[in-house]
Amino acid sequence: MSSLNSGLAAGIVQAAYILVAALFIMGLKRMSSPSTARGGILWAGMGMVIATLVTYLLGDFNLNLALVLIATAVGGGFAWWTGKRVAMTDMPQMIALYNGMGGGAAAAIAAVELYRGPTESPVFGTLAVLGGLIGAVSFSGSGIAFGKLQGLIKKSFRFGGQQFVNMLLLAIAVALGAMIATGMNTSPAVVTAFFVLALVLGVTMTLPIGGADMPVVISLYNALTGLAVAFEGFVLQNAAMIIAGMVVGSAGTLLTQLMAKAMNRSLGNVLFSGFGESSSAASGPVTGSMKSIEAADAGVMMAYAQKVIIVPGYGMAVGQAQHKVWELAQLLQNNGVAVKFAIHPVAGRMPGHMNVLLAEAGVPYDIIADLEEINAEFETSDVALIIGANDVVNPVARNDKSSPIYGMPILNADKAKNVIVIKRGQGQGFSGIENALFFLDNTRMLYGDAQGAVNQLIQGVKSSG
Amino acid sequence: MNGVIAIYIFMLAAFTGYEVISRVPVILHTPLMSGSNFVHGIVLVGAMVALFNAHGMLELSIGFVGVILAAGNAVGGYVVTERMLEMFKSSNKKAPAGGHH
């Protein structure tokens, strides 16, 4: 391309990037309401297509262009194929995987810049190094998060002084990064050591974190990737990357805080205490005994109720029971029963995960209520049906100061006149804490997997009418 | 773009992200996390530029891997977000279920 043409192309690209940034922001804005959310992702998607297409104007007809085309097809094809096939219950780890890929890409951009030798100025160097560090940590950390949620990594690796080792790794990485950024030493060996340390840090930071805390971690890495993209955007003087990356960086940080708050955990707690998987939690004495109920009796109880609140949890997701649950709810509605769904902010494995599963089954979102909306209604409901939820309905969070989950906001299912709990067995919740709700006088246990038990309930309701 | 203007952009974009997300209901948190994950897939254009300008085996290899990863971020982020949001429906055409509210 001649210099005039390339100048023109660069102008077109810059103008298009402004449009792209606007489309992203408006898209995210539309995603903030259920009725416009679908349109929101389409707007953002349009922005991405425009951004990608105009960027091809910057390439020359050479090997590099061919490589870009091949790599886009390979990466895009892989993600399209996996994204279309993944089950709704496995969404959290797929988000982790794709997010990690973005972090890795940001680190790769930094690596290409830094292997080239000293950067234009220490400011460019610093941002390239920071973006590279954050991107690499997000890449390997998200990979571990994916492995854990996918069940590929079952253990949490912890050893004494782990945090000290992490801090040491970070300190060395930062020191190397400072040498590179200031141009003191930009030899390939130093750059390589810097990236290897960053990748190792992502692994050692994430391995000790338990499965229950993973949503918060994935959200954090999502925000970090956004930051890394923004920093590399500055290095490349690319406004679309700066704006989109920074918007995601701050939005992701807010989302991370909201999640941690919903779990009554501080971010520092999540990252450094490793509670998410401990089963040694000391719990206060729980009195009473668990009383079981037959599905037929439970069905009758619900069929003649005026108001039923259904509390779905991860057990419903694992049992793929959301379609059956909606069938049950419709059956009850036809019997004149008022049915609502109560969703705890961290039900499932991510905030909003349960809503997605219920939406998949066809449950309209206006009978789905969140914690603040529904908690006062339990007192006036005849039956609270708990399907595979545990810690989020445990009343010890309200009244047992010694409990690790004390202070966590819970759904007040225990205030309902009757509580029916569908549960696989007599084990404890994800946090390993005994659930006082199961021992209350107004609680009946219906043992079985979510799918089978709900099926029995449907039969029970049908035969009672 | 000089450093001061860049700082303005960083700051304004940060406020924008915070404001846009602060009104999002809990039910959209997972799709939204996925949606924002898609948005930082814009790293694809950066990875493309890095590969366009790469010289030598090392830069070409890293750039190539970078574009693969970035394309995965953008396409995967879009596909899963779209799949989730596609399912959101309202029952407002029917009578309100149960007659509450």
XYZ file of C-alpha atoms in Angstrom:
566
model
C 0.000 0.000 0.000
C 1.209 3.542 -0.714
C 1.705 5.891 2.185
C -1.284 7.993 1.103
C -3.512 4.950 1.084
C -2.226 3.686 4.396
C -2.809 7.145 5.882
C -6.361 7.079 4.603
C -6.848 3.548 5.898
C -5.596 4.546 9.345
C -8.075 7.451 9.360
C -10.984 5.199 8.438
C -9.920 2.693 11.103
C -9.696 5.383 13.807
C -13.140 6.736 12.937
C -14.632 3.242 12.895
C -13.122 2.498 16.330
C -15.006 5.453 17.838
C -18.244 4.021 16.460
C -17.259 0.594 17.818
C -16.645 1.972 21.324
C -20.075 3.637 21.247
C -21.734 0.400 20.121
C -20.059 -1.500 22.980
C -21.193 0.973 25.620
C -24.751 1.121 24.277
C -24.775 -2.656 24.023
C -23.742 -3.061 27.657
C -26.342 -0.475 28.626
C -29.072 -2.466 26.874
C -27.882 -5.613 28.614
C -28.900 -3.999 31.900
C -32.581 -4.801 31.389
C -34.033 -8.225 30.554
C -36.305 -6.882 27.809
C -33.500 -5.175 25.875
C -30.619 -7.484 26.812
C -30.866 -9.595 23.670
C -30.547 -6.496 21.517
C -27.580 -5.375 23.616
C -25.371 -8.302 22.670
C -26.349 -7.862 19.007
C -25.214 -4.213 19.102
C -21.933 -5.154 20.740
C -21.516 -7.996 18.258
C -22.010 -5.608 15.373
C -19.304 -3.405 16.882
C -16.902 -6.335 17.009
C -17.544 -7.269 13.360
C -16.929 -3.671 12.242
C -13.760 -3.425 14.341
C -12.359 -6.670 12.952
C -13.175 -5.896 9.326
C -11.721 -2.377 9.292
C -8.578 -3.600 11.034
C -7.831 -5.740 7.976
C -7.305 -2.405 6.141
C -4.124 -1.991 8.184
C -2.561 -5.180 6.815
C -0.460 -5.560 3.679
C -0.819 -8.471 1.300
C 1.915 -10.626 2.785
C 2.547 -13.628 5.026
C 1.371 -11.702 8.089
C -2.059 -11.120 6.595
C -2.361 -14.818 5.779
C -1.369 -15.719 9.332
C -3.965 -13.314 10.753
C -6.680 -14.866 8.586
C -5.689 -18.399 9.594
C -5.410 -17.564 13.299
C -8.780 -15.755 13.320
C -10.413 -18.759 11.665
C -8.755 -21.264 14.026
C -9.488 -19.367 17.267
C -12.936 -18.252 16.182
C -13.839 -21.688 14.865
C -12.765 -23.406 18.075
C -14.764 -20.960 20.223
C -17.835 -21.133 17.974
C -17.805 -24.921 18.067
C -17.354 -25.162 21.858
C -19.657 -22.248 22.671
C -22.566 -23.666 20.705
C -22.263 -27.076 22.346
C -21.676 -26.282 26.013
C -24.528 -27.093 28.405
C -26.076 -24.178 30.271
C -24.862 -25.632 33.570
C -21.265 -25.419 32.329
C -21.444 -21.746 31.338
C -19.290 -20.443 34.223
C -16.207 -22.410 33.211
C -16.650 -21.495 29.550
C -16.716 -17.813 30.502
C -13.505 -18.482 32.453
C -11.939 -20.175 29.429
C -12.793 -17.450 26.910
C -11.783 -14.783 29.402
C -8.427 -16.482 29.927
C -7.898 -16.494 26.166
C -8.430 -12.707 26.110
C -5.880 -12.289 28.902
C -3.436 -14.456 27.000
C -3.945 -12.347 23.888
C -3.182 -9.159 25.837
C -0.030 -10.805 27.195
C 0.937 -11.875 23.659
C 0.624 -8.283 22.419
C 2.876 -7.184 25.286
C 5.355 -9.961 24.486
C 5.615 -8.956 20.812
C 6.319 -5.372 21.882
C 8.784 -6.234 24.625
C 10.827 -8.844 22.736
C 11.403 -6.115 20.146
C 13.606 -4.238 22.598
C 13.244 -0.988 24.554
C 9.872 0.744 24.116
C 9.385 4.358 22.970
C 9.271 5.726 26.509
C 9.091 4.429 30.086
C 5.335 5.227 30.074
C 4.753 2.883 27.141
C 7.079 0.357 28.714
C 5.304 0.468 32.055
C 1.856 0.008 30.547
C 3.051 -2.772 28.247
C 4.629 -4.559 31.217
C 1.571 -4.058 33.461
C -0.800 -5.279 30.765
C 1.477 -8.238 30.115
C 1.663 -9.164 33.803
C -2.085 -8.849 34.386
C -2.953 -10.582 31.134
C -0.623 -13.512 31.822
C -1.958 -13.939 35.387
C -5.519 -13.810 34.050
C -4.623 -16.352 31.348
C -3.146 -19.040 33.591
C -5.468 -18.237 36.514
C -8.592 -18.546 34.355
C -7.219 -21.808 33.006
C -7.012 -23.178 36.557
C -10.524 -21.860 37.314
C -11.776 -23.651 34.198
C -10.015 -26.858 35.265
C -11.533 -26.710 38.728
C -15.116 -26.063 37.629
C -14.835 -28.638 34.840
C -13.679 -31.175 37.437
C -10.259 -31.634 35.823
C -8.540 -30.360 38.966
C -10.155 -31.847 42.035
C -7.758 -30.891 44.810
C -6.943 -27.544 46.310
C -3.208 -27.323 46.690
C -2.209 -25.541 49.838
C 1.020 -25.442 51.743
C 2.437 -23.361 54.545
C 3.746 -19.966 53.461
C 1.859 -20.114 50.190
C 0.950 -16.443 50.368
C 4.563 -15.606 51.083
C 5.619 -17.532 47.972
C 2.966 -15.702 45.909
C 4.130 -12.329 47.204
C 7.734 -13.282 46.427
C 6.808 -14.336 42.870
C 4.915 -11.075 42.395
C 7.827 -9.032 43.768
C 10.337 -10.681 41.433
C 7.987 -10.299 38.452
C 7.493 -6.613 39.266
C 11.257 -6.105 39.634
C 11.922 -7.742 36.266
C 9.059 -5.727 34.793
C 10.600 -2.500 36.095
C 13.932 -3.403 34.482
C 12.165 -3.996 31.161
C 9.941 -0.914 31.361
C 12.775 1.477 32.122
C 14.899 -0.021 29.359
C 17.566 -1.056 31.873
C 17.586 -4.632 30.624
C 15.296 -5.752 27.834
C 17.162 -8.919 26.872
C 14.973 -11.809 25.689
C 16.037 -13.820 28.751
C 14.668 -11.194 31.140
C 11.451 -10.819 29.144
C 10.994 -14.598 29.087
C 11.614 -14.889 32.840
C 9.091 -12.100 33.429
C 6.320 -13.857 31.501
C 7.064 -17.285 32.963
C 6.863 -15.843 36.494
C 3.566 -14.113 35.688
C 2.090 -17.362 34.355
C 3.260 -19.299 37.421
C 1.803 -16.612 39.682
C -1.637 -17.019 38.065
C -1.487 -20.748 38.791
C -0.291 -20.509 42.395
C -2.786 -17.717 43.160
C -5.764 -19.690 41.879
C -4.989 -23.269 42.956
C -5.719 -22.758 46.673
C -9.103 -21.110 46.044
C -12.083 -23.371 46.615
C -14.831 -24.098 44.123
C -17.467 -22.054 45.972
C -15.416 -18.903 45.535
C -14.682 -19.495 41.848
C -17.409 -17.155 40.501
C -15.801 -14.258 42.334
C -12.391 -15.235 40.989
C -13.645 -15.558 37.412
C -15.300 -12.166 37.706
C -12.056 -10.706 39.045
C -10.028 -12.169 36.175
C -12.639 -10.789 33.773
C -12.044 -7.310 35.177
C -8.274 -7.841 35.085
C -8.354 -8.894 31.439
C -10.278 -5.701 30.696
C -7.509 -3.678 32.366
C -4.786 -5.559 30.503
C -6.573 -4.881 27.203
C -6.863 -1.173 28.063
C -3.130 -0.943 28.882
C -2.087 -2.719 25.695
C -4.541 -0.434 23.870
C -2.507 2.528 25.069
C 0.715 0.878 23.874
C -0.848 0.340 20.436
C -2.550 3.782 20.509
C -5.867 2.032 19.914
C -8.865 3.981 21.299
C -11.334 1.112 20.931
C -9.171 -1.145 23.112
C -8.598 1.566 25.729
C -12.283 2.421 26.077
C -13.706 -1.120 25.876
C -10.984 -2.536 28.131
C -11.414 0.163 30.762
C -15.217 -0.081 30.719
C -14.930 -3.822 31.350
C -12.218 -3.251 33.952
C -14.424 -1.014 36.075
C -17.700 -2.826 35.389
C -16.038 -6.144 36.203
C -14.618 -4.748 39.424
C -18.080 -3.596 40.504
C -19.577 -6.960 39.579
C -16.851 -8.741 41.563
C -17.621 -6.613 44.604
C -21.355 -7.308 44.278
C -20.700 -11.046 44.142
C -18.312 -11.063 47.072
C -20.807 -8.988 49.069
C -23.639 -11.379 48.265
C -21.503 -14.166 49.709
C -20.581 -12.046 52.706
C -16.910 -12.329 51.798
C -14.390 -9.635 51.146
C -12.266 -9.977 48.057
C -9.163 -10.348 50.201
C -10.881 -13.149 52.064
C -11.669 -14.981 48.843
C -8.148 -14.663 47.516
C -6.209 -15.409 50.666
C -8.215 -17.512 53.103
C -9.202 -20.568 51.086
C -12.531 -21.032 52.919
C -14.430 -21.960 49.778
C -13.635 -25.607 50.225
C -12.935 -26.141 53.896
C -15.069 -28.831 55.456
C -13.747 -28.412 58.939
C -16.080 -25.528 59.715
C -17.095 -25.717 63.339
C -20.846 -25.498 63.562
C -22.947 -24.950 66.607
C -25.116 -27.774 67.901
C -28.185 -28.280 65.741
C -31.151 -29.706 67.604
C -34.061 -31.742 66.332
C -34.122 -34.420 63.680
C -34.664 -34.604 59.943
C -38.149 -35.750 59.037
C -38.758 -37.251 55.624
C -41.910 -37.054 53.521
C -43.349 -39.119 50.680
C -43.616 -37.384 47.296
C -47.376 -38.096 47.130
C -47.986 -36.306 50.443
C -45.778 -33.421 49.436
C -47.697 -33.185 46.156
C -51.022 -32.933 47.988
C -49.613 -30.298 50.323
C -48.588 -28.163 47.362
C -51.726 -28.761 45.316
C -53.886 -27.327 48.102
C -51.579 -24.455 48.943
C -52.428 -20.866 48.061
C -48.892 -19.796 47.572
C -45.727 -21.757 46.865
C -42.237 -20.313 46.655
C -39.676 -22.450 44.854
C -36.028 -22.007 45.839
C -33.753 -23.614 43.240
C -30.092 -24.297 43.962
C -27.127 -25.971 42.393
C -28.767 -29.387 42.909
C -31.414 -28.396 40.370
C -28.707 -27.426 37.895
C -26.762 -30.657 38.392
C -29.934 -32.716 38.016
C -30.908 -30.750 34.868
C -34.322 -30.492 36.526
C -35.252 -26.955 35.443
C -37.697 -28.158 32.758
C -39.451 -30.502 35.206
C -39.557 -27.740 37.825
C -41.286 -25.403 35.370
C -43.733 -28.191 34.484
C -44.522 -28.570 38.186
C -44.931 -24.811 38.594
C -47.334 -24.611 35.622
C -49.335 -27.517 37.000
C -49.668 -25.709 40.323
C -50.613 -22.460 38.566
C -53.404 -24.315 36.748
C -54.606 -25.486 40.159
C -54.862 -21.841 41.207
C -51.686 -21.840 43.288
C -49.577 -18.685 43.212
C -46.036 -19.765 42.317
C -42.891 -17.728 42.571
C -39.234 -18.506 42.222
C -36.816 -17.113 44.783
C -33.229 -16.724 43.655
C -30.368 -16.117 46.016
C -27.667 -13.887 44.510
C -25.135 -16.716 44.581
C -27.456 -19.640 43.895
C -25.803 -21.962 41.433
C -22.205 -21.173 40.691
C -22.558 -17.539 39.638
C -24.935 -14.676 40.298
C -27.704 -14.973 37.759
C -26.765 -18.547 36.835
C -30.073 -19.898 38.177
C -32.017 -17.286 36.210
C -30.323 -18.436 33.048
C -31.252 -22.055 33.730
C -34.867 -21.141 34.535
C -35.031 -18.953 31.442
C -33.762 -21.928 29.433
C -36.727 -23.947 30.710
C -39.091 -21.151 29.686
C -39.891 -19.677 33.104
C -40.927 -16.040 32.560
C -38.602 -13.695 34.421
C -41.424 -11.751 36.066
C -42.286 -14.608 38.443
C -38.616 -14.876 39.408
C -37.769 -12.729 42.405
C -34.473 -11.952 44.033
C -33.681 -11.944 47.713
C -34.814 -8.427 48.628
C -38.089 -8.760 46.735
C -39.144 -12.130 48.080
C -37.895 -12.384 51.640
C -40.946 -10.740 53.208
C -43.231 -13.088 51.290
C -42.086 -16.352 52.869
C -44.192 -15.667 55.974
C -47.355 -15.581 53.885
C -46.495 -18.629 51.790
C -47.837 -22.093 52.509
C -44.957 -24.056 51.059
C -41.340 -23.236 50.384
C -39.935 -25.887 48.037
C -36.150 -26.063 48.252
C -34.588 -27.866 45.284
C -30.945 -28.658 45.839
C -30.150 -25.423 47.654
C -28.412 -25.525 50.994
C -26.221 -22.767 52.428
C -28.363 -19.989 50.947
C -31.345 -21.044 53.090
C -29.425 -21.915 56.251
C -30.850 -19.869 59.153
C -27.597 -20.144 61.128
C -26.378 -17.325 58.880
C -28.896 -15.143 60.744
C -28.494 -16.352 64.304
C -25.265 -18.292 64.922
C -22.371 -15.905 65.377
C -19.854 -18.742 65.481
C -20.790 -19.952 62.017
C -18.468 -19.128 59.115
C -21.482 -18.043 57.081
C -22.862 -15.797 59.843
C -24.036 -12.511 58.345
C -24.479 -13.857 54.822
C -27.860 -12.730 53.494
C -30.114 -15.769 53.131
C -33.567 -16.555 51.800
C -35.903 -16.804 54.796
C -37.424 -20.094 53.669
C -37.690 -21.201 57.298
C -40.454 -18.601 57.787
C -42.800 -20.418 55.404
C -45.617 -22.473 56.974
C -44.187 -25.643 55.447
C -40.786 -26.330 53.984
C -40.102 -29.198 51.608
C -36.462 -29.888 50.888
C -35.430 -31.978 47.890
C -31.986 -33.339 48.587
C -29.886 -36.236 47.380
C -28.826 -37.397 50.799
C -28.121 -36.232 54.311
C -24.793 -34.565 53.515
C -23.841 -30.979 54.114
C -23.708 -28.012 51.762
C -20.830 -26.719 49.729
C -19.421 -24.968 52.754
C -19.632 -28.121 54.867
C -21.892 -26.482 57.416
C -24.848 -28.287 59.013
C -28.115 -26.730 57.843
C -30.458 -25.896 60.720
C -33.373 -25.518 58.308
C -33.447 -29.268 57.702
C -34.075 -29.927 61.401
C -37.001 -27.538 61.914
C -40.449 -28.805 62.903
C -42.056 -27.395 59.753
C -39.464 -28.956 57.436
C -39.872 -32.232 55.567
C -37.105 -33.885 53.561
C -37.812 -35.431 50.173
C -34.757 -37.513 49.323
C -33.739 -38.097 45.738
C -32.081 -36.405 42.794
C -33.802 -33.204 41.707
C -35.135 -34.555 38.411
C -36.660 -37.727 39.888
C -38.068 -36.056 42.999
C -39.749 -33.262 41.018
C -41.166 -35.867 38.661
C -42.705 -37.655 41.655
C -44.083 -34.348 42.922
C -45.747 -33.771 39.543
C -47.415 -37.180 39.819
C -48.389 -36.360 43.402
C -50.029 -33.077 42.405
C -51.811 -34.684 39.445
C -53.268 -37.527 41.503
C -54.434 -35.158 44.234
C -56.551 -33.129 41.837
C -2.532 10.419 21.782
C -0.449 11.790 24.636
C -0.359 10.589 28.219
C -2.691 13.212 29.650
C -5.417 12.556 27.091
C -4.999 8.840 27.670
C -5.548 9.372 31.397
C -8.762 11.300 30.603
C -9.961 8.422 28.439
C -9.027 5.838 31.096
C -10.921 7.791 33.741
C -14.053 8.535 31.708
C -14.269 4.949 30.481
C -13.934 3.700 34.056
C -16.837 5.901 35.195
C -18.886 4.804 32.207
C -18.365 1.123 33.012
C -19.294 1.669 36.635
C -22.463 3.607 35.775
C -23.644 1.247 33.059
C -23.339 -1.805 35.279
C -24.641 -0.317 38.521
C -28.256 -0.562 37.326
C -28.119 -4.196 36.275
C -30.510 -6.556 38.082
C -29.053 -9.691 39.687
C -30.788 -11.941 37.172
C -28.570 -10.550 34.432
C -25.270 -10.846 36.286
C -24.044 -14.009 34.579
C -25.047 -12.892 31.070
C -23.531 -9.517 31.849
C -20.245 -11.004 33.015
C -20.272 -12.999 29.821
C -21.182 -9.889 27.810
C -18.366 -7.836 29.293
C -16.072 -10.807 28.668
C -17.104 -10.533 25.023
C -16.444 -6.784 24.951
C -12.806 -7.164 25.989
C -12.551 -9.520 23.025
C -11.733 -6.239 21.229
C -8.189 -7.315 22.123
C -8.531 -9.117 18.770
C -7.857 -5.908 16.836
C -4.733 -5.314 18.904
C -3.519 -8.856 18.370
C -4.148 -8.464 14.619
C -2.113 -5.245 14.494
C 0.681 -6.886 16.515
C 0.814 -9.784 14.056
C 0.637 -7.427 11.018
C 3.754 -5.702 12.325
C 5.607 -8.806 13.523
C 9.035 -9.663 12.127
C 10.991 -12.843 12.632
C 10.003 -16.253 13.849
C 9.557 -15.361 17.545
C 7.295 -12.333 16.997
C 5.302 -14.132 14.313
C 4.719 -17.160 16.555
C 3.654 -15.125 19.572
C 1.480 -12.880 17.402
C -0.132 -15.901 15.764
C -0.993 -17.458 19.131
C -2.236 -14.051 20.312
C -4.705 -13.762 17.428
C -5.964 -17.326 17.990
C -6.570 -16.570 21.675
C -8.186 -13.190 20.982
C -10.493 -14.606 18.315
C -11.493 -17.302 20.828
C -12.312 -14.612 23.383
C -14.415 -12.576 20.963
C -16.294 -15.411 19.264
C -16.748 -17.575 22.373
C -17.859 -14.573 24.425
C -20.441 -13.677 21.817
C -21.817 -17.184 21.328
C -22.384 -17.988 25.004
C -23.794 -14.531 25.826
C -26.181 -14.674 22.894
C -27.295 -18.173 23.886
C -28.041 -17.057 27.430
C -29.881 -13.875 26.501
C -31.913 -15.591 23.809
C -33.758 -17.419 26.584
C -35.025 -14.393 28.453
C -38.739 -14.133 27.903
C -41.518 -12.317 29.690
C -44.965 -13.649 30.552
C -46.530 -10.184 30.390
C -48.919 -11.296 27.675
C -50.532 -13.770 30.058
C -52.368 -12.847 33.236
C -49.858 -12.273 36.042
C -49.105 -15.653 37.561
C -50.890 -16.004 40.881
C -52.222 -12.475 40.903
C -49.588 -11.009 43.205
C -48.284 -7.516 42.455
